[in-house]
mmCIF file with all atom_site columns, C-alpha atoms in Angstrom:
data_model
loop_
_atom_site.group_PDB
_atom_site.id
_atom_site.type_symbol
_atom_site.label_atom_id
_atom_site.label_alt_id
_atom_site.label_comp_id
_atom_site.label_asym_id
_atom_site.label_entity_id
_atom_site.label_seq_id
_atom_site.pdbx_PDB_ins_code
_atom_site.Cartn_x
_atom_site.Cartn_y
_atom_site.Cartn_z
_atom_site.occupancy
_atom_site.B_iso_or_equiv
_atom_site.pdbx_formal_charge
_atom_site.auth_seq_id
_atom_site.auth_comp_id
_atom_site.auth_asym_id
_atom_site.auth_atom_id
_atom_site.pdbx_PDB_model_num
ATOM 1   C CA . UNK A 1 1   ? -13.981 -23.185 0.458   1.00 53.00 ? 114 UNK A CA 1
ATOM 2   C CA . UNK A 1 2   ? -11.051 -24.850 2.395   1.00 63.00 ? 115 UNK A CA 1
ATOM 3   C CA . UNK A 1 3   ? -9.714  -23.352 4.993   1.00 67.00 ? 116 UNK A CA 1
ATOM 4   C CA . UNK A 1 4   ? -6.070  -21.520 4.178   1.00 66.00 ? 117 UNK A CA 1
ATOM 5   C CA . UNK A 1 5   ? -3.989  -19.700 6.195   1.00 70.00 ? 118 UNK A CA 1
ATOM 6   C CA . UNK A 1 6   ? -1.476  -16.907 5.749   1.00 64.00 ? 119 UNK A CA 1
ATOM 7   C CA . UNK A 1 7   ? 1.838   -15.271 6.825   1.00 65.00 ? 120 UNK A CA 1
ATOM 8   C CA . UNK A 1 8   ? 2.647   -12.064 6.655   1.00 62.00 ? 121 UNK A CA 1
ATOM 9   C CA . UNK A 1 9   ? 6.372   -10.140 6.867   1.00 68.00 ? 122 UNK A CA 1
ATOM 10  C CA . UNK A 1 10  ? 8.276   -13.227 5.170   1.00 69.00 ? 123 UNK A CA 1
ATOM 11  C CA . UNK A 1 11  ? 8.565   -12.466 1.246   1.00 75.00 ? 124 UNK A CA 1
ATOM 12  C CA . UNK A 1 12  ? 9.117   -8.704  0.769   1.00 78.00 ? 125 UNK A CA 1
ATOM 13  C CA . UNK A 1 13  ? 11.199  -6.680  2.791   1.00 76.00 ? 126 UNK A CA 1
ATOM 14  C CA . UNK A 1 14  ? 10.582  -3.982  1.421   1.00 86.00 ? 127 UNK A CA 1
ATOM 15  C CA . UNK A 1 15  ? 9.588   -1.807  -2.149  1.00 93.00 ? 128 UNK A CA 1
ATOM 16  C CA . UNK A 1 16  ? 10.899  1.449   -3.550  1.00 94.00 ? 129 UNK A CA 1
ATOM 17  C CA . UNK A 1 17  ? 8.421   3.306   -6.177  1.00 95.00 ? 130 UNK A CA 1
ATOM 18  C CA . UNK A 1 18  ? 11.172  5.399   -8.185  1.00 96.00 ? 131 UNK A CA 1
ATOM 19  C CA . UNK A 1 19  ? 8.525   8.793   -9.063  1.00 96.00 ? 132 UNK A CA 1
ATOM 20  C CA . UNK A 1 20  ? 8.229   11.719  -11.187 1.00 95.00 ? 133 UNK A CA 1
ATOM 21  C CA . UNK A 1 21  ? 7.377   14.328  -8.473  1.00 96.00 ? 134 UNK A CA 1
ATOM 22  C CA . UNK A 1 22  ? 8.364   13.653  -5.300  1.00 96.00 ? 135 UNK A CA 1
ATOM 23  C CA . UNK A 1 23  ? 6.095   16.210  -3.629  1.00 96.00 ? 136 UNK A CA 1
ATOM 24  C CA . UNK A 1 24  ? 3.136   15.075  -5.392  1.00 97.00 ? 137 UNK A CA 1
ATOM 25  C CA . UNK A 1 25  ? 3.542   11.173  -4.095  1.00 97.00 ? 138 UNK A CA 1
ATOM 26  C CA . UNK A 1 26  ? 4.069   12.368  -0.772  1.00 97.00 ? 139 UNK A CA 1
ATOM 27  C CA . UNK A 1 27  ? 1.691   13.412  -0.446  1.00 97.00 ? 140 UNK A CA 1
ATOM 28  C CA . UNK A 1 28  ? -1.087  11.010  -1.858  1.00 98.00 ? 141 UNK A CA 1
ATOM 29  C CA . UNK A 1 29  ? 0.946   8.499   -0.278  1.00 97.00 ? 142 UNK A CA 1
ATOM 30  C CA . UNK A 1 30  ? 0.662   10.976  3.068   1.00 97.00 ? 143 UNK A CA 1
ATOM 31  C CA . UNK A 1 31  ? -3.933  10.959  3.045   1.00 97.00 ? 144 UNK A CA 1
ATOM 32  C CA . UNK A 1 32  ? -3.701  7.541   2.066   1.00 97.00 ? 145 UNK A CA 1
ATOM 33  C CA . UNK A 1 33  ? -1.883  5.929   4.616   1.00 96.00 ? 146 UNK A CA 1
ATOM 34  C CA . UNK A 1 34  ? -3.554  8.591   6.847   1.00 97.00 ? 147 UNK A CA 1
ATOM 35  C CA . UNK A 1 35  ? -6.501  6.469   6.201   1.00 97.00 ? 148 UNK A CA 1
ATOM 36  C CA . UNK A 1 36  ? -4.813  3.153   6.967   1.00 95.00 ? 149 UNK A CA 1
ATOM 37  C CA . UNK A 1 37  ? -3.162  4.498   10.909  1.00 94.00 ? 150 UNK A CA 1
ATOM 38  C CA . UNK A 1 38  ? 0.374   3.636   8.790   1.00 94.00 ? 151 UNK A CA 1
ATOM 39  C CA . UNK A 1 39  ? 2.526   7.077   9.509   1.00 93.00 ? 152 UNK A CA 1
ATOM 40  C CA . UNK A 1 40  ? 5.236   8.151   7.770   1.00 94.00 ? 153 UNK A CA 1
ATOM 41  C CA . UNK A 1 41  ? 8.487   6.936   8.639   1.00 92.00 ? 154 UNK A CA 1
ATOM 42  C CA . UNK A 1 42  ? 10.697  9.441   7.789   1.00 92.00 ? 155 UNK A CA 1
ATOM 43  C CA . UNK A 1 43  ? 11.886  11.788  4.458   1.00 94.00 ? 156 UNK A CA 1
ATOM 44  C CA . UNK A 1 44  ? 14.304  13.819  3.024   1.00 93.00 ? 157 UNK A CA 1
ATOM 45  C CA . UNK A 1 45  ? 14.496  16.312  -0.169  1.00 94.00 ? 158 UNK A CA 1
ATOM 46  C CA . UNK A 1 46  ? 14.728  12.604  -2.908  1.00 94.00 ? 159 UNK A CA 1
ATOM 47  C CA . UNK A 1 47  ? 12.900  10.337  -0.711  1.00 94.00 ? 160 UNK A CA 1
ATOM 48  C CA . UNK A 1 48  ? 9.741   9.026   2.340   1.00 96.00 ? 161 UNK A CA 1
ATOM 49  C CA . UNK A 1 49  ? 9.708   6.423   3.265   1.00 93.00 ? 162 UNK A CA 1
ATOM 50  C CA . UNK A 1 50  ? 6.173   4.252   5.773   1.00 93.00 ? 163 UNK A CA 1
ATOM 51  C CA . UNK A 1 51  ? 7.105   1.061   6.341   1.00 90.00 ? 164 UNK A CA 1
ATOM 52  C CA . UNK A 1 52  ? 8.031   -1.495  4.106   1.00 91.00 ? 165 UNK A CA 1
ATOM 53  C CA . UNK A 1 53  ? 7.905   1.144   1.265   1.00 94.00 ? 166 UNK A CA 1
ATOM 54  C CA . UNK A 1 54  ? 10.096  3.493   -0.052  1.00 94.00 ? 167 UNK A CA 1
ATOM 55  C CA . UNK A 1 55  ? 9.658   6.299   -2.484  1.00 96.00 ? 168 UNK A CA 1
ATOM 56  C CA . UNK A 1 56  ? 12.446  7.863   -4.177  1.00 96.00 ? 169 UNK A CA 1
ATOM 57  C CA . UNK A 1 57  ? 13.100  10.540  -7.027  1.00 96.00 ? 170 UNK A CA 1
ATOM 58  C CA . UNK A 1 58  ? 14.699  9.235   -9.997  1.00 94.00 ? 171 UNK A CA 1
ATOM 59  C CA . UNK A 1 59  ? 17.659  11.017  -8.647  1.00 93.00 ? 172 UNK A CA 1
ATOM 60  C CA . UNK A 1 60  ? 18.148  9.349   -5.461  1.00 90.00 ? 173 UNK A CA 1
ATOM 61  C CA . UNK A 1 61  ? 21.753  7.476   -5.485  1.00 83.00 ? 174 UNK A CA 1
ATOM 62  C CA . UNK A 1 62  ? 19.217  4.437   -4.943  1.00 76.00 ? 175 UNK A CA 1
ATOM 63  C CA . UNK A 1 63  ? 17.027  5.436   -8.324  1.00 84.00 ? 176 UNK A CA 1
ATOM 64  C CA . UNK A 1 64  ? 19.836  4.969   -10.322 1.00 83.00 ? 177 UNK A CA 1
ATOM 65  C CA . UNK A 1 65  ? 17.682  7.561   -12.759 1.00 87.00 ? 178 UNK A CA 1
ATOM 66  C CA . UNK A 1 66  ? 15.184  5.887   -13.526 1.00 87.00 ? 179 UNK A CA 1
ATOM 67  C CA . UNK A 1 67  ? 10.938  6.001   -12.989 1.00 91.00 ? 180 UNK A CA 1
ATOM 68  C CA . UNK A 1 68  ? 9.902   2.532   -12.136 1.00 90.00 ? 181 UNK A CA 1
ATOM 69  C CA . UNK A 1 69  ? 7.666   1.197   -14.204 1.00 87.00 ? 182 UNK A CA 1
ATOM 70  C CA . UNK A 1 70  ? 3.868   0.233   -13.309 1.00 91.00 ? 183 UNK A CA 1
ATOM 71  C CA . UNK A 1 71  ? 3.333   -1.615  -10.237 1.00 94.00 ? 184 UNK A CA 1
ATOM 72  C CA . UNK A 1 72  ? 0.607   -3.023  -7.906  1.00 95.00 ? 185 UNK A CA 1
ATOM 73  C CA . UNK A 1 73  ? 0.429   -2.631  -4.540  1.00 95.00 ? 186 UNK A CA 1
ATOM 74  C CA . UNK A 1 74  ? -1.571  -3.888  -1.843  1.00 95.00 ? 187 UNK A CA 1
ATOM 75  C CA . UNK A 1 75  ? -1.894  -2.472  1.194   1.00 95.00 ? 188 UNK A CA 1
ATOM 76  C CA . UNK A 1 76  ? -4.109  -4.225  4.002   1.00 92.00 ? 189 UNK A CA 1
ATOM 77  C CA . UNK A 1 77  ? -6.932  -2.200  5.901   1.00 94.00 ? 190 UNK A CA 1
ATOM 78  C CA . UNK A 1 78  ? -7.793  -3.452  9.316   1.00 93.00 ? 191 UNK A CA 1
ATOM 79  C CA . UNK A 1 79  ? -11.934 -3.640  8.136   1.00 95.00 ? 192 UNK A CA 1
ATOM 80  C CA . UNK A 1 80  ? -14.197 -2.481  4.548   1.00 97.00 ? 193 UNK A CA 1
ATOM 81  C CA . UNK A 1 81  ? -14.595 1.910   6.331   1.00 98.00 ? 194 UNK A CA 1
ATOM 82  C CA . UNK A 1 82  ? -10.412 1.634   6.860   1.00 96.00 ? 195 UNK A CA 1
ATOM 83  C CA . UNK A 1 83  ? -11.388 0.716   2.298   1.00 97.00 ? 196 UNK A CA 1
ATOM 84  C CA . UNK A 1 84  ? -13.401 3.701   1.577   1.00 98.00 ? 197 UNK A CA 1
ATOM 85  C CA . UNK A 1 85  ? -11.735 5.567   4.568   1.00 98.00 ? 198 UNK A CA 1
ATOM 86  C CA . UNK A 1 86  ? -8.754  4.866   1.697   1.00 97.00 ? 199 UNK A CA 1
ATOM 87  C CA . UNK A 1 87  ? -10.536 5.650   -1.924  1.00 98.00 ? 200 UNK A CA 1
ATOM 88  C CA . UNK A 1 88  ? -12.039 8.775   -1.236  1.00 98.00 ? 201 UNK A CA 1
ATOM 89  C CA . UNK A 1 89  ? -8.809  9.981   0.142   1.00 98.00 ? 202 UNK A CA 1
ATOM 90  C CA . UNK A 1 90  ? -6.513  8.526   -2.167  1.00 98.00 ? 203 UNK A CA 1
ATOM 91  C CA . UNK A 1 91  ? -8.706  10.782  -4.554  1.00 98.00 ? 204 UNK A CA 1
ATOM 92  C CA . UNK A 1 92  ? -8.450  13.967  -2.792  1.00 98.00 ? 205 UNK A CA 1
ATOM 93  C CA . UNK A 1 93  ? -5.300  13.620  -3.168  1.00 97.00 ? 206 UNK A CA 1
ATOM 94  C CA . UNK A 1 94  ? -4.035  12.996  -6.745  1.00 96.00 ? 207 UNK A CA 1
ATOM 95  C CA . UNK A 1 95  ? -5.405  9.902   -6.858  1.00 97.00 ? 208 UNK A CA 1
ATOM 96  C CA . UNK A 1 96  ? -7.808  8.800   -9.951  1.00 98.00 ? 209 UNK A CA 1
ATOM 97  C CA . UNK A 1 97  ? -10.443 5.971   -9.582  1.00 98.00 ? 210 UNK A CA 1
ATOM 98  C CA . UNK A 1 98  ? -9.541  2.379   -11.180 1.00 98.00 ? 211 UNK A CA 1
ATOM 99  C CA . UNK A 1 99  ? -12.549 0.529   -9.040  1.00 98.00 ? 212 UNK A CA 1
ATOM 100 C CA . UNK A 1 100 ? -14.338 1.599   -6.324  1.00 98.00 ? 213 UNK A CA 1
ATOM 101 C CA . UNK A 1 101 ? -14.579 -0.642  -2.752  1.00 98.00 ? 214 UNK A CA 1
ATOM 102 C CA . UNK A 1 102 ? -17.289 -3.370  -2.754  1.00 98.00 ? 215 UNK A CA 1
ATOM 103 C CA . UNK A 1 103 ? -16.647 -7.018  -2.677  1.00 97.00 ? 216 UNK A CA 1
ATOM 104 C CA . UNK A 1 104 ? -14.096 -8.582  -5.058  1.00 95.00 ? 217 UNK A CA 1
ATOM 105 C CA . UNK A 1 105 ? -14.583 -12.459 -7.023  1.00 92.00 ? 218 UNK A CA 1
ATOM 106 C CA . UNK A 1 106 ? -10.968 -13.477 -5.522  1.00 89.00 ? 219 UNK A CA 1
ATOM 107 C CA . UNK A 1 107 ? -12.852 -15.046 -2.358  1.00 88.00 ? 220 UNK A CA 1
ATOM 108 C CA . UNK A 1 108 ? -15.648 -14.678 -0.244  1.00 90.00 ? 221 UNK A CA 1
ATOM 109 C CA . UNK A 1 109 ? -15.418 -11.655 1.849   1.00 92.00 ? 222 UNK A CA 1
ATOM 110 C CA . UNK A 1 110 ? -12.423 -9.536  -0.465  1.00 95.00 ? 223 UNK A CA 1
ATOM 111 C CA . UNK A 1 111 ? -13.672 -6.728  0.221   1.00 97.00 ? 224 UNK A CA 1
ATOM 112 C CA . UNK A 1 112 ? -11.292 -3.843  -2.375  1.00 97.00 ? 225 UNK A CA 1
ATOM 113 C CA . UNK A 1 113 ? -11.125 -0.253  -3.660  1.00 98.00 ? 226 UNK A CA 1
ATOM 114 C CA . UNK A 1 114 ? -8.474  0.071   -6.347  1.00 97.00 ? 227 UNK A CA 1
ATOM 115 C CA . UNK A 1 115 ? -6.614  3.503   -7.373  1.00 98.00 ? 228 UNK A CA 1
ATOM 116 C CA . UNK A 1 116 ? -3.530  5.257   -9.331  1.00 97.00 ? 229 UNK A CA 1
ATOM 117 C CA . UNK A 1 117 ? -1.232  6.780   -7.928  1.00 97.00 ? 230 UNK A CA 1
ATOM 118 C CA . UNK A 1 118 ? 0.264   9.588   -9.123  1.00 96.00 ? 231 UNK A CA 1
ATOM 119 C CA . UNK A 1 119 ? 2.584   7.869   -11.419 1.00 95.00 ? 232 UNK A CA 1
ATOM 120 C CA . UNK A 1 120 ? 0.144   4.973   -12.380 1.00 95.00 ? 233 UNK A CA 1
ATOM 121 C CA . UNK A 1 121 ? 0.635   2.572   -10.323 1.00 95.00 ? 234 UNK A CA 1
ATOM 122 C CA . UNK A 1 122 ? -2.161  0.480   -9.201  1.00 96.00 ? 235 UNK A CA 1
ATOM 123 C CA . UNK A 1 123 ? -3.030  1.259   -5.315  1.00 97.00 ? 236 UNK A CA 1
ATOM 124 C CA . UNK A 1 124 ? -5.023  -1.053  -3.758  1.00 97.00 ? 237 UNK A CA 1
ATOM 125 C CA . UNK A 1 125 ? -6.170  -1.114  -0.429  1.00 96.00 ? 238 UNK A CA 1
ATOM 126 C CA . UNK A 1 126 ? -7.470  -4.360  1.210   1.00 95.00 ? 239 UNK A CA 1
ATOM 127 C CA . UNK A 1 127 ? -9.732  -6.246  3.827   1.00 95.00 ? 240 UNK A CA 1
ATOM 128 C CA . UNK A 1 128 ? -10.152 -9.784  2.768   1.00 92.00 ? 241 UNK A CA 1
ATOM 129 C CA . UNK A 1 129 ? -13.144 -10.455 5.947   1.00 90.00 ? 242 UNK A CA 1
ATOM 130 C CA . UNK A 1 130 ? -13.409 -11.580 9.682   1.00 87.00 ? 243 UNK A CA 1
ATOM 131 C CA . UNK A 1 131 ? -10.175 -13.211 10.576  1.00 81.00 ? 244 UNK A CA 1
ATOM 132 C CA . UNK A 1 132 ? -7.859  -13.444 13.457  1.00 81.00 ? 245 UNK A CA 1
ATOM 133 C CA . UNK A 1 133 ? -4.471  -12.673 13.568  1.00 78.00 ? 246 UNK A CA 1
ATOM 134 C CA . UNK A 1 134 ? -1.434  -14.063 15.634  1.00 82.00 ? 247 UNK A CA 1
ATOM 135 C CA . UNK A 1 135 ? -0.373  -10.694 15.851  1.00 81.00 ? 248 UNK A CA 1
ATOM 136 C CA . UNK A 1 136 ? -0.841  -7.113  14.451  1.00 78.00 ? 249 UNK A CA 1
ATOM 137 C CA . UNK A 1 137 ? 2.262   -6.895  12.998  1.00 78.00 ? 250 UNK A CA 1
ATOM 138 C CA . UNK A 1 138 ? 5.753   -8.201  13.266  1.00 77.00 ? 251 UNK A CA 1
ATOM 139 C CA . UNK A 1 139 ? 8.228   -5.761  15.360  1.00 76.00 ? 252 UNK A CA 1
ATOM 140 C CA . UNK A 1 140 ? 11.749  -6.480  14.825  1.00 74.00 ? 253 UNK A CA 1
ATOM 141 C CA . UNK A 1 141 ? 14.154  -3.997  16.604  1.00 74.00 ? 254 UNK A CA 1
ATOM 142 C CA . UNK A 1 142 ? 17.797  -4.057  15.716  1.00 70.00 ? 255 UNK A CA 1
#
């Protein structure tokens, strides 16, 4: 397999999911983000957010009254154990199995788990194998 270079933080600025039950979604995402060492950034009565993900109710001003259609989100994990912890936390917090942790055929070392969140979105945690990162994350201050 040829060497590939991946860049993170260049394409997606943020994603909004509009959910039918904010409390159920917040409990689910707090659990899976806890397993991934990602803190909830903030919340209010009709939304919460973490890093680039913004989750709101359909009555939120930004939602235009409609729940998001089914989508797939893949979150980066630091190692296989973190993928396993994500999967366990998701199932314990209202998620449904959509693919237990394991190697996938996408490329050598691709280790992932898939769950469905309370609204049926396909949520993945993936570890791509040993790699060297130029930095832990892109940090933007303003």
